[in-house]
Amino acid sequence: EDKVVQSPLSLVVHEGDTVTLNCSYEVTNFRSLLWYKQEKKAPTFLFMLTSSGIEKKSGRLSSILDKKELFSILNITATQTGDSAVYLCAVEAGTYKYIFGTGTRLKVLA
Amino acid sequence: SAVISQKPSRDICQRGTSLTIQCQVDSQVTMMFWYRQQPGQSLTLIATANQGSEATYESGFVIDKFPISRPNLTFSTLTVSNMSPEDSSIYLCSVEAQGVQETQYFGPGTRLLVL
């Protein structure tokens, strides 16, 4: 059965800290891995990763994929209170088939 | 990116009633998806809706409980039928946007509370 596992489930840090969120997966037909930030209801897209070893970067956020070890990490440097959210990892495991992890709830304290 | 709107944004309903959620996209898309996110949980795909054909339901979801319409390439509805408190959830529609970087975009969600 295809699955996506995220760790940690929750994390509390202070402003300025750097955090690393993990996403591991087991799917039979991997196409891409996506990271989303969910603050209230709707997840907002952060990154899509398809190739191993190529870092995607957007401001203080970066992500990389390892297709051999079947995982991805999302890094956030110099965290701010506005980074507090649930971060979701999803794997596209076939045509129109997205499997979501349970998310990592990040809380950044001022 | 696609701009997606959903109505209603939230509702409180009595058990045994039904609610229809609307999803409108600002561009034509082939596939639309309906997800459910129960409290404290991740997103679970309910069904995939293709214009002009019946929706494809995931394991654990049936058409009688979650009928879906897809009358055109920019609109879809999801009905939650004969609701029970276990249906209290956020319901999200999403589309897969084709472009330089294919990805999924989500609507703002409908927060449903069933009493």
mmCIF file of C-alpha atoms in Angstrom:
data_model
loop_
_atom_site.group_PDB
_atom_site.id
_atom_site.type_symbol
_atom_site.label_atom_id
_atom_site.label_comp_id
_atom_site.label_asym_id
_atom_site.label_seq_id
_atom_site.Cartn_x
_atom_site.Cartn_y
_atom_site.Cartn_z
ATOM 1 C CA GLU A 1 0.000 0.000 0.000
ATOM 2 C CA ASP A 2 1.319 3.430 -0.937
ATOM 3 C CA LYS A 3 2.124 5.626 2.027
ATOM 4 C CA VAL A 4 3.708 8.926 2.983
ATOM 5 C CA VAL A 5 5.089 9.478 6.474
ATOM 6 C CA GLN A 6 6.107 12.818 7.896
ATOM 7 C CA SER A 7 8.170 13.574 10.961
ATOM 8 C CA PRO A 8 8.117 15.063 13.427
ATOM 9 C CA LEU A 9 4.367 15.309 13.955
ATOM 10 C CA SER A 10 4.821 18.616 15.717
ATOM 11 C CA LEU A 11 7.600 21.007 16.507
ATOM 12 C CA VAL A 12 7.946 24.132 18.630
ATOM 13 C CA VAL A 13 10.873 26.455 17.989
ATOM 14 C CA HIS A 14 11.856 30.048 18.650
ATOM 15 C CA GLU A 15 12.159 32.768 16.076
ATOM 16 C CA GLY A 16 15.482 32.610 14.297
ATOM 17 C CA ASP A 17 15.843 28.846 14.653
ATOM 18 C CA THR A 18 16.350 26.579 11.662
ATOM 19 C CA VAL A 19 14.025 23.605 11.252
ATOM 20 C CA THR A 20 14.143 20.502 9.102
ATOM 21 C CA LEU A 21 10.959 18.628 8.275
ATOM 22 C CA ASN A 22 11.096 15.096 6.963
ATOM 23 C CA CYS A 23 8.948 13.195 4.493
ATOM 24 C CA SER A 24 9.508 9.558 3.582
ATOM 25 C CA TYR A 25 7.442 7.605 1.119
ATOM 26 C CA GLU A 26 6.746 4.178 -0.266
ATOM 27 C CA VAL A 27 4.867 4.215 -3.546
ATOM 28 C CA THR A 28 4.863 1.892 -6.510
ATOM 29 C CA ASN A 29 4.717 4.589 -9.167
ATOM 30 C CA PHE A 30 6.486 7.765 -8.065
ATOM 31 C CA ARG A 31 6.017 10.813 -10.256
ATOM 32 C CA SER A 32 6.720 13.789 -8.009
ATOM 33 C CA LEU A 33 6.776 14.995 -4.414
ATOM 34 C CA LEU A 34 5.087 18.189 -3.324
ATOM 35 C CA TRP A 35 5.289 20.336 -0.214
ATOM 36 C CA TYR A 36 2.396 22.489 0.963
ATOM 37 C CA LYS A 37 1.898 24.978 3.789
ATOM 38 C CA GLN A 38 -1.511 24.868 5.454
ATOM 39 C CA GLU A 39 -2.352 27.735 7.760
ATOM 40 C CA LYS A 40 -6.124 27.718 8.030
ATOM 41 C CA LYS A 41 -8.008 25.638 5.517
ATOM 42 C CA ALA A 42 -6.480 25.512 2.084
ATOM 43 C CA PRO A 43 -2.931 24.226 1.545
ATOM 44 C CA THR A 44 -0.747 26.541 -0.477
ATOM 45 C CA PHE A 45 1.840 25.123 -2.803
ATOM 46 C CA LEU A 46 5.518 25.445 -1.896
ATOM 47 C CA PHE A 47 7.624 23.101 -4.022
ATOM 48 C CA MET A 48 7.429 20.264 -6.469
ATOM 49 C CA LEU A 49 10.386 17.889 -6.670
ATOM 50 C CA THR A 50 10.936 15.299 -9.344
ATOM 51 C CA SER A 51 14.694 14.780 -9.513
ATOM 52 C CA SER A 52 17.105 13.640 -6.831
ATOM 53 C CA GLY A 53 19.706 15.992 -5.464
ATOM 54 C CA ILE A 54 18.385 19.198 -6.978
ATOM 55 C CA GLU A 55 17.563 21.741 -4.317
ATOM 56 C CA LYS A 56 14.531 23.959 -4.740
ATOM 57 C CA LYS A 57 14.770 27.247 -2.913
ATOM 58 C CA SER A 58 12.340 30.044 -2.181
ATOM 59 C CA GLY A 59 13.523 32.675 0.261
ATOM 60 C CA ARG A 60 14.160 31.019 3.579
ATOM 61 C CA LEU A 61 12.612 27.733 2.469
ATOM 62 C CA SER A 62 14.421 25.012 0.603
ATOM 63 C CA SER A 63 13.740 21.399 -0.206
ATOM 64 C CA ILE A 64 15.533 18.454 -1.690
ATOM 65 C CA LEU A 65 14.569 14.967 -2.772
ATOM 66 C CA ASP A 66 16.448 11.674 -2.470
ATOM 67 C CA LYS A 67 14.801 9.119 -4.733
ATOM 68 C CA LYS A 68 17.215 6.382 -3.745
ATOM 69 C CA GLU A 69 16.425 6.632 -0.042
ATOM 70 C CA LEU A 70 12.821 7.672 -0.737
ATOM 71 C CA PHE A 71 12.634 10.838 1.287
ATOM 72 C CA SER A 72 12.581 14.584 1.108
ATOM 73 C CA ILE A 73 13.378 17.339 3.559
ATOM 74 C CA LEU A 74 12.010 20.835 3.880
ATOM 75 C CA ASN A 75 14.312 23.345 5.549
ATOM 76 C CA ILE A 76 13.253 26.664 6.976
ATOM 77 C CA THR A 77 15.994 28.996 8.116
ATOM 78 C CA ALA A 78 15.665 32.035 10.380
ATOM 79 C CA THR A 79 12.106 31.034 11.268
ATOM 80 C CA GLN A 80 9.467 33.675 11.890
ATOM 81 C CA THR A 81 6.127 33.492 13.683
ATOM 82 C CA GLY A 82 4.464 33.648 10.269
ATOM 83 C CA ASP A 83 5.999 30.284 9.465
ATOM 84 C CA SER A 84 3.703 28.667 12.038
ATOM 85 C CA ALA A 85 1.541 26.247 10.081
ATOM 86 C CA VAL A 86 1.041 22.620 9.184
ATOM 87 C CA TYR A 87 3.446 21.531 6.472
ATOM 88 C CA LEU A 88 2.107 18.785 4.250
ATOM 89 C CA CYS A 89 4.066 16.479 2.015
ATOM 90 C CA ALA A 90 2.292 14.758 -0.857
ATOM 91 C CA VAL A 91 3.482 12.225 -3.394
ATOM 92 C CA GLU A 92 2.027 11.954 -6.854
ATOM 93 C CA ALA A 93 1.795 8.203 -7.176
ATOM 94 C CA GLY A 94 0.149 7.888 -10.549
ATOM 95 C CA THR A 95 -2.038 9.890 -12.841
ATOM 96 C CA TYR A 96 -4.131 12.180 -10.666
ATOM 97 C CA LYS A 97 -3.281 10.148 -7.588
ATOM 98 C CA TYR A 98 -1.880 12.197 -4.710
ATOM 99 C CA ILE A 99 -1.121 10.706 -1.333
ATOM 100 C CA PHE A 100 -0.732 13.110 1.562
ATOM 101 C CA GLY A 101 1.228 12.660 4.751
ATOM 102 C CA THR A 102 -0.300 13.585 8.087
ATOM 103 C CA GLY A 103 1.681 16.801 8.197
ATOM 104 C CA THR A 104 4.108 18.436 10.617
ATOM 105 C CA ARG A 105 2.620 21.113 12.834
ATOM 106 C CA LEU A 106 5.206 23.848 13.311
ATOM 107 C CA LYS A 107 4.832 26.536 15.930
ATOM 108 C CA VAL A 108 7.326 29.386 16.011
ATOM 109 C CA LEU A 109 7.439 31.362 19.235
ATOM 110 C CA ALA A 110 8.364 35.035 19.309
ATOM 111 C CA SER B 1 -1.886 29.325 -11.192
ATOM 112 C CA ALA B 2 -5.601 28.621 -10.981
ATOM 113 C CA VAL B 3 -7.956 30.654 -8.820
ATOM 114 C CA ILE B 4 -10.514 28.458 -7.112
ATOM 115 C CA SER B 5 -13.529 29.509 -5.088
ATOM 116 C CA GLN B 6 -15.791 27.393 -2.926
ATOM 117 C CA LYS B 7 -19.220 27.975 -1.488
ATOM 118 C CA PRO B 8 -20.204 27.882 1.272
ATOM 119 C CA SER B 9 -17.051 28.664 3.222
ATOM 120 C CA ARG B 10 -18.578 27.131 6.330
ATOM 121 C CA ASP B 11 -21.844 25.658 7.517
ATOM 122 C CA ILE B 12 -23.467 24.028 10.496
ATOM 123 C CA CYS B 13 -25.976 21.327 9.650
ATOM 124 C CA GLN B 14 -28.297 18.958 11.421
ATOM 125 C CA ARG B 15 -27.718 15.241 11.131
ATOM 126 C CA GLY B 16 -29.716 13.550 8.425
ATOM 127 C CA THR B 17 -29.648 16.558 6.104
ATOM 128 C CA SER B 18 -27.544 17.067 2.974
ATOM 129 C CA LEU B 19 -25.228 19.863 1.919
ATOM 130 C CA THR B 20 -23.970 20.700 -1.553
ATOM 131 C CA ILE B 21 -20.598 22.368 -1.863
ATOM 132 C CA GLN B 22 -19.753 24.280 -5.016
ATOM 133 C CA CYS B 23 -16.312 24.681 -6.567
ATOM 134 C CA GLN B 24 -15.595 27.212 -9.314
ATOM 135 C CA VAL B 25 -12.307 27.565 -11.184
ATOM 136 C CA ASP B 26 -11.271 30.594 -13.213
ATOM 137 C CA SER B 27 -9.937 28.472 -16.079
ATOM 138 C CA GLN B 28 -10.876 25.275 -17.835
ATOM 139 C CA VAL B 29 -9.379 22.206 -16.210
ATOM 140 C CA THR B 30 -9.652 18.566 -17.102
ATOM 141 C CA MET B 31 -9.701 17.036 -13.664
ATOM 142 C CA MET B 32 -11.093 18.299 -10.400
ATOM 143 C CA PHE B 33 -10.593 16.577 -7.085
ATOM 144 C CA TRP B 34 -12.501 16.540 -3.846
ATOM 145 C CA TYR B 35 -10.677 15.996 -0.567
ATOM 146 C CA ARG B 36 -11.755 15.693 3.030
ATOM 147 C CA GLN B 37 -9.669 16.728 5.989
ATOM 148 C CA GLN B 38 -11.053 15.548 9.296
ATOM 149 C CA PRO B 39 -9.953 17.310 12.467
ATOM 150 C CA GLY B 40 -6.245 16.768 13.110
ATOM 151 C CA GLN B 41 -5.822 14.581 10.062
ATOM 152 C CA SER B 42 -4.293 14.939 6.644
ATOM 153 C CA LEU B 43 -6.114 15.245 3.366
ATOM 154 C CA THR B 44 -7.950 12.213 2.064
ATOM 155 C CA LEU B 45 -9.053 12.048 -1.541
ATOM 156 C CA ILE B 46 -12.774 11.394 -1.878
ATOM 157 C CA ALA B 47 -13.092 11.304 -5.650
ATOM 158 C CA THR B 48 -11.808 12.557 -8.963
ATOM 159 C CA ALA B 49 -14.254 14.348 -11.237
ATOM 160 C CA ASN B 50 -13.799 14.413 -14.981
ATOM 161 C CA GLN B 51 -16.131 16.519 -17.078
ATOM 162 C CA GLY B 52 -18.690 14.459 -18.945
ATOM 163 C CA SER B 53 -18.234 11.219 -17.052
ATOM 164 C CA GLU B 54 -18.995 9.772 -13.641
ATOM 165 C CA ALA B 55 -16.648 10.584 -10.823
ATOM 166 C CA THR B 56 -14.107 7.997 -9.713
ATOM 167 C CA TYR B 57 -14.351 7.294 -5.990
ATOM 168 C CA GLU B 58 -11.580 6.216 -3.674
ATOM 169 C CA SER B 59 -11.862 3.246 -1.391
ATOM 170 C CA GLY B 60 -14.209 3.995 1.472
ATOM 171 C CA PHE B 61 -16.249 6.606 -0.404
ATOM 172 C CA VAL B 62 -19.426 5.886 -2.380
ATOM 173 C CA ILE B 63 -21.544 7.848 -4.803
ATOM 174 C CA ASP B 64 -24.697 7.555 -2.724
ATOM 175 C CA LYS B 65 -23.020 9.338 0.170
ATOM 176 C CA PHE B 66 -20.954 11.833 -1.844
ATOM 177 C CA PRO B 67 -22.613 12.463 -5.210
ATOM 178 C CA ILE B 68 -20.538 14.695 -7.453
ATOM 179 C CA SER B 69 -21.489 16.720 -10.492
ATOM 180 C CA ARG B 70 -19.132 18.069 -13.133
ATOM 181 C CA PRO B 71 -21.304 19.860 -15.685
ATOM 182 C CA ASN B 72 -18.475 21.774 -17.378
ATOM 183 C CA LEU B 73 -14.736 22.369 -17.310
ATOM 184 C CA THR B 74 -14.829 25.098 -14.655
ATOM 185 C CA PHE B 75 -17.360 23.876 -12.104
ATOM 186 C CA SER B 76 -18.091 20.952 -9.822
ATOM 187 C CA THR B 77 -20.277 20.182 -6.828
ATOM 188 C CA LEU B 78 -19.918 17.705 -4.000
ATOM 189 C CA THR B 79 -22.949 16.750 -1.943
ATOM 190 C CA VAL B 80 -22.553 15.292 1.522
ATOM 191 C CA SER B 81 -25.711 13.251 1.980
ATOM 192 C CA ASN B 82 -27.546 12.108 5.088
ATOM 193 C CA MET B 83 -24.945 13.749 7.271
ATOM 194 C CA SER B 84 -23.771 12.509 10.625
ATOM 195 C CA PRO B 85 -21.360 14.151 13.097
ATOM 196 C CA GLU B 86 -18.574 11.996 11.616
ATOM 197 C CA ASP B 87 -18.900 14.043 8.424
ATOM 198 C CA SER B 88 -17.716 17.151 10.264
ATOM 199 C CA SER B 89 -14.660 18.070 8.305
ATOM 200 C CA ILE B 90 -13.053 20.514 5.921
ATOM 201 C CA TYR B 91 -13.927 19.724 2.328
ATOM 202 C CA LEU B 92 -11.503 20.955 -0.295
ATOM 203 C CA CYS B 93 -11.667 20.942 -4.038
ATOM 204 C CA SER B 94 -8.518 21.089 -6.069
ATOM 205 C CA VAL B 95 -7.380 21.107 -9.667
ATOM 206 C CA GLU B 96 -4.244 19.942 -11.331
ATOM 207 C CA ALA B 97 -2.864 22.887 -13.222
ATOM 208 C CA GLN B 98 -0.957 22.175 -16.392
ATOM 209 C CA GLY B 99 1.912 24.409 -17.147
ATOM 210 C CA VAL B 100 5.602 24.840 -16.597
ATOM 211 C CA GLN B 101 5.263 23.095 -13.305
ATOM 212 C CA GLU B 102 2.313 20.788 -12.895
ATOM 213 C CA THR B 103 0.925 20.847 -9.459
ATOM 214 C CA GLN B 104 -2.288 20.889 -7.527
ATOM 215 C CA TYR B 105 -4.035 24.032 -6.433
ATOM 216 C CA PHE B 106 -6.617 24.002 -3.693
ATOM 217 C CA GLY B 107 -9.776 25.941 -3.118
ATOM 218 C CA PRO B 108 -10.260 27.777 0.180
ATOM 219 C CA GLY B 109 -12.199 24.883 1.662
ATOM 220 C CA THR B 110 -15.597 24.434 3.259
ATOM 221 C CA ARG B 111 -15.674 23.877 6.992
ATOM 222 C CA LEU B 112 -18.635 21.683 7.883
ATOM 223 C CA LEU B 113 -19.936 20.968 11.359
ATOM 224 C CA VAL B 114 -22.701 18.411 11.740
ATOM 225 C CA LEU B 115 -24.638 18.465 14.985
#
